[in-house]
Coordinates of C-alpha atoms in Angstrom, one line a residue:
M1228 CA 17.3 58.2 7.0
A1229 CA 15.1 55.1 7.1
V1230 CA 11.7 55.4 8.6
Y1231 CA 10.3 52.3 10.5
R1232 CA 6.6 51.7 10.8
Y1233 CA 7.0 49.9 14.1
P1234 CA 9.2 50.8 17.1
Q1235 CA 12.2 48.8 18.0
E1236 CA 10.3 47.2 20.9
V1237 CA 8.0 45.5 18.5
H1238 CA 10.9 44.2 16.5
D1239 CA 12.5 42.9 19.7
F1240 CA 9.3 41.2 20.8
V1241 CA 8.7 39.5 17.5
K1242 CA 12.3 38.4 17.2
K1243 CA 12.2 36.9 20.7
W1244 CA 8.8 35.0 20.4
A1245 CA 8.7 34.1 16.7
P1246 CA 10.6 30.8 17.2
K1247 CA 8.1 29.8 19.9
L1248 CA 4.7 30.9 18.6
R1249 CA 2.6 30.5 15.5
D1250 CA 1.9 33.6 13.5
Q1251 CA -1.7 33.7 14.8
D1252 CA -0.6 33.5 18.4
L1253 CA 2.3 35.9 17.9
A1254 CA 0.1 38.5 16.2
E1255 CA -2.5 38.3 19.1
A1256 CA 0.3 38.6 21.7
C1257 CA 1.9 41.5 19.9
N1258 CA -1.4 43.3 19.6
R1259 CA -2.1 42.9 23.3
E1260 CA 1.4 44.1 24.3
F1261 CA 1.7 47.1 21.9
G1262 CA -1.8 47.8 20.6
T1263 CA -0.8 46.9 17.1
S1264 CA -3.2 45.4 14.6
F1265 CA -1.4 42.4 13.1
T1266 CA -3.2 39.6 11.4
A1267 CA -1.7 36.1 11.1
S1268 CA -0.8 36.9 7.4
G1269 CA 0.5 40.3 8.4
M1270 CA 2.7 38.9 11.0
K1271 CA 4.0 36.3 8.5
S1272 CA 4.9 39.1 6.1
F1273 CA 6.5 41.2 8.9
R1274 CA 8.7 38.3 9.9
G1275 CA 9.7 37.5 6.4
N1276 CA 10.6 41.1 5.6
H1277 CA 12.9 41.4 8.6
G1278 CA 14.3 37.8 8.7
Y1279 CA 12.6 36.7 11.9
R1280 CA 12.4 32.9 11.6
N1281 CA 9.5 30.9 12.9
G1282 CA 10.8 27.7 14.4
K1283 CA 7.4 25.9 14.5
K1284 CA 7.1 24.1 11.2
Q1285 CA 4.8 21.1 11.8
W1286 CA 1.5 21.7 13.4
T1287 CA 0.3 19.5 16.2
K1288 CA -3.1 18.0 15.9
E1289 CA -4.5 20.4 18.5
E1290 CA -3.0 23.4 16.7
Y1291 CA -4.4 22.3 13.4
W1292 CA -7.9 22.0 14.7
K1293 CA -7.5 25.3 16.5
Y1294 CA -6.7 27.3 13.3
Q1295 CA -8.3 25.3 10.5
T1296 CA -11.3 26.8 8.7
R1297 CA -12.4 23.9 6.5
Y1298 CA -14.6 22.1 9.0
P1299 CA -17.0 23.5 11.7
K1300 CA -15.5 24.0 15.1
G1301 CA -15.9 20.9 17.3
L1302 CA -16.5 18.5 14.4
Y1303 CA -13.2 16.7 14.8
E1304 CA -13.7 16.2 18.6
F1305 CA -17.3 14.9 18.0
V1306 CA -16.1 12.3 15.4
R1307 CA -13.2 11.3 17.6
D1308 CA -15.3 10.8 20.7
N1309 CA -18.2 9.0 19.1
S1310 CA -16.7 6.8 16.4
W1311 CA -16.2 3.5 18.3
G1312 CA -18.6 0.9 17.0
V1313 CA -20.2 3.4 14.6
S1314 CA -20.1 2.8 10.8
S1315 CA -19.1 5.5 8.4
K1316 CA -22.7 5.8 7.1
E1317 CA -24.1 6.3 10.7
M1318 CA -21.3 8.7 11.6
A1319 CA -21.9 10.7 8.4
E1320 CA -25.6 11.0 9.3
M1321 CA -24.8 12.1 12.9
V1322 CA -22.3 14.7 11.8
N1323 CA -24.5 16.1 9.0
E1324 CA -27.4 16.4 11.5
K1325 CA -25.3 18.1 14.2
F1326 CA -23.1 20.4 12.0
G1327 CA -25.2 20.9 8.8
T1328 CA -22.4 19.4 6.7
S1329 CA -22.8 17.1 3.7
F1330 CA -20.6 14.1 4.4
T1331 CA -21.2 10.9 2.4
P1332 CA -20.2 7.5 4.0
G1333 CA -17.1 7.5 1.7
M1334 CA -16.0 11.0 2.8
M1335 CA -16.5 10.1 6.4
K1336 CA -14.4 6.9 6.0
Q1337 CA -11.6 9.0 4.4
F1338 CA -11.9 11.7 7.1
R1339 CA -11.5 9.1 9.9
Q1340 CA -8.6 7.4 8.1
R1341 CA -6.8 10.7 7.4
H1342 CA -7.0 11.8 11.1
G1343 CA -6.3 8.4 12.7
I1344 CA -9.8 7.9 14.1
R1345 CA -10.6 4.2 14.5
S1346 CA -14.2 2.8 14.7
G1347 CA -13.5 -0.8 15.5
C1348 CA -15.8 -1.8 12.6
T1349 CA -13.6 -4.1 10.5
G1350 CA -16.3 -5.5 8.3
W1351 CA -15.3 -9.1 8.9
Y1352 CA -16.2 -11.6 11.6
Q1353 CA -14.1 -11.4 14.8
K1354 CA -12.4 -14.4 16.5
E1355 CA -15.0 -16.6 18.4
H1356 CA -17.9 -14.9 16.6
S1357 CA -20.9 -17.1 16.5
P1358 CA -22.8 -17.3 13.1
G1359 CA -26.3 -16.1 13.2
N1360 CA -27.7 -19.4 11.9
K1361 CA -25.6 -21.7 14.1
G1362 CA -27.5 -24.7 15.2
L1363 CA -30.5 -23.9 12.9
R1364 CA -31.8 -25.9 10.0
Q1365 CA -32.1 -24.3 6.6
E1366 CA -35.9 -24.2 7.0
D1367 CA -35.5 -22.1 10.2
Y1368 CA -33.9 -19.1 8.5
M1369 CA -35.0 -19.4 4.8
S1370 CA -38.4 -19.4 3.2
P1371 CA -39.4 -22.5 1.1
E1372 CA -39.3 -20.2 -2.0
A1373 CA -35.7 -19.1 -1.2
I1374 CA -34.6 -22.7 -0.6
E1375 CA -36.1 -23.8 -3.9
K1376 CA -34.3 -21.1 -5.7
T1377 CA -30.9 -22.3 -4.5
R1378 CA -31.4 -25.8 -5.8
A1379 CA -30.6 -24.9 -9.4
T1380 CA -27.1 -23.5 -8.5
R1381 CA -26.0 -25.9 -5.8
F1382 CA -22.9 -27.9 -6.4
K1383 CA -23.5 -31.7 -6.3
K1384 CA -21.1 -34.4 -5.6
G1385 CA -18.8 -34.9 -8.6
D1386 CA -19.7 -31.6 -10.2
R1387 CA -16.9 -29.6 -11.8
P1388 CA -16.9 -25.8 -12.4
P1389 CA -17.9 -25.1 -16.0
N1390 CA -14.8 -22.9 -16.6
E1391 CA -12.3 -25.5 -15.2
L1392 CA -9.4 -26.1 -17.6
P1393 CA -8.5 -29.7 -18.6
V1394 CA -5.1 -31.3 -18.0
G1395 CA -2.6 -30.1 -20.5
S1396 CA -4.0 -26.5 -20.6
V1397 CA -1.4 -23.8 -20.8
V1398 CA -1.9 -20.3 -19.3
V1399 CA 0.4 -17.3 -18.6
N1400 CA 0.6 -16.0 -15.1
S1401 CA 1.0 -12.4 -13.9
Y1402 CA 4.8 -12.6 -14.1
G1403 CA 4.8 -13.7 -17.8
Y1404 CA 5.6 -17.4 -17.3
K1405 CA 3.7 -20.2 -18.9
L1406 CA 2.0 -22.7 -16.6
R1407 CA 0.8 -26.1 -17.7
K1408 CA -1.9 -28.1 -15.9
R1409 CA -0.7 -31.6 -15.0
R1410 CA -3.6 -32.9 -12.8
M1411 CA -7.1 -32.1 -11.7
E1412 CA -6.8 -32.5 -8.0
G1413 CA -4.5 -31.2 -5.3
A1414 CA -3.1 -27.9 -4.2
L1415 CA -2.1 -25.2 -6.7
W1416 CA 1.4 -26.3 -7.3
E1417 CA 0.3 -30.0 -7.4
R1418 CA -2.0 -29.1 -10.2
W1419 CA 0.2 -26.7 -12.2
E1420 CA 3.8 -26.6 -13.2
F1421 CA 6.1 -24.1 -14.9
L1422 CA 6.3 -25.1 -18.6
H1423 CA 9.9 -24.2 -19.2
K1424 CA 11.1 -26.2 -16.2
A1425 CA 8.9 -29.2 -17.2
V1426 CA 10.3 -29.1 -20.8
W1427 CA 13.8 -29.1 -19.5
E1428 CA 13.2 -32.0 -17.2
E1429 CA 11.5 -34.0 -20.0
H1430 CA 14.8 -33.7 -21.9
N1431 CA 17.4 -33.8 -19.2
G1432 CA 15.9 -35.1 -16.0
P1433 CA 15.2 -33.3 -12.7
V1434 CA 16.6 -29.8 -12.1
P1435 CA 19.4 -30.2 -9.4
E1436 CA 19.2 -28.4 -6.1
G1437 CA 20.4 -24.8 -6.3
M1438 CA 20.0 -24.7 -10.1
V1439 CA 17.4 -22.9 -12.2
V1440 CA 16.2 -23.0 -15.8
T1441 CA 16.4 -19.7 -17.6
F1442 CA 15.8 -18.3 -21.1
K1443 CA 18.6 -17.6 -23.6
D1444 CA 16.6 -14.9 -25.5
C1445 CA 14.9 -13.4 -22.4
D1446 CA 11.5 -14.4 -23.8
R1447 CA 9.6 -16.2 -21.0
L1448 CA 7.0 -17.4 -23.5
N1449 CA 9.6 -19.2 -25.6
C1450 CA 9.8 -22.6 -23.9
D1451 CA 11.6 -24.4 -26.7
I1452 CA 14.3 -26.7 -25.3
D1453 CA 16.9 -25.0 -27.5
N1454 CA 16.1 -21.7 -25.8
L1455 CA 16.6 -23.0 -22.3
M1456 CA 19.8 -23.3 -20.2
L1457 CA 20.6 -24.5 -16.7
V1458 CA 22.4 -22.1 -14.4
T1459 CA 23.1 -21.7 -10.7
R1460 CA 21.0 -19.2 -8.8
G1461 CA 24.2 -17.1 -8.4
E1462 CA 24.9 -17.1 -12.1
S1463 CA 21.3 -16.1 -12.9
A1464 CA 21.5 -13.2 -10.5
T1465 CA 24.9 -12.1 -12.0
L1466 CA 23.5 -12.3 -15.6
T1467 CA 20.9 -9.8 -14.5
R1468 CA 23.1 -7.6 -12.4
L1469 CA 25.8 -7.2 -15.2
G1470 CA 23.3 -6.8 -18.0
Y1471 CA 24.4 -10.0 -19.7
R1472 CA 20.9 -11.0 -20.8
F1473 CA 20.2 -10.3 -24.4
D1474 CA 17.5 -10.9 -27.0
D1475 CA 20.2 -12.8 -29.0
P1476 CA 20.7 -16.3 -27.4
D1477 CA 24.3 -16.5 -28.5
L1478 CA 25.2 -13.3 -26.7
T1479 CA 23.5 -14.5 -23.5
E1480 CA 25.4 -17.8 -23.6
T1481 CA 28.6 -15.8 -24.2
G1482 CA 27.8 -13.6 -21.1
L1483 CA 27.3 -16.8 -19.1
N1484 CA 30.7 -18.2 -20.2
V1485 CA 32.3 -14.9 -19.2
I1486 CA 30.8 -15.2 -15.7
R1487 CA 31.9 -18.8 -15.4
L1488 CA 35.4 -17.9 -16.5
K1489 CA 35.7 -15.1 -13.9
N1490 CA 34.4 -17.5 -11.2
K1491 CA 37.1 -20.1 -12.2
V1492 CA 39.8 -17.4 -12.0
K1493 CA 38.6 -16.4 -8.5
E1494 CA 38.7 -20.0 -7.4
R1495 CA 42.3 -20.4 -8.7
R1496 CA 43.4 -17.3 -6.9
R1497 CA 42.0 -18.6 -3.6
V1498 CA 44.1 -21.8 -3.8

């Protein structure tokens, strides 16, 4: 005959309240009701052994700070209530002084981010912010020595950056395409052009609307005119989707012809 350590009343109590209480609260309630000596881990084991499910899976913020043991009691509330307008460095110093912790500014920044505590300190000038030197002459906020130091590095009218590339320079961007510089002045895409597109246009004229220049051998650095072909945006997407792009230029052209043939068949069937 099986012998149970706890009477049936304890089982009934735990079964009833387990879906509504955390193990810590359930253990305390059971101990008050029946004089047992459950701990939170003991209650968890008891529930697991007898199949009493705990329905509370995700802790609320209040429950987390009630049961957590990593930080001193009251630390979260102190940071939450005193953070606005206070930098991470200042808050770390305040917390360390009050609670005897060893927060660094970086740790405090992560702590506030992790727990959704905002300080309002963005690190950049806010809208309508007035610069500190507004309306002042350089001599009003810089010493003569400091002003003299700046003369050697000041840009003068007509100066060009020492690392500026000349017209005709070719670079590779982060996407692996070659760009060629075509002029010194203007916005980015006024000064630079995609080399493969420029090579195609030099041989065939402007690229028509809705068309793109692509590479037969999938090598974006190979901008030789024989390696370039003009396709519609839809054909380019289909080449990629069907895996018809190959290192072999002939295979890629064959794939393009297959796509165009299928498109012709669809057009005929619509008629």
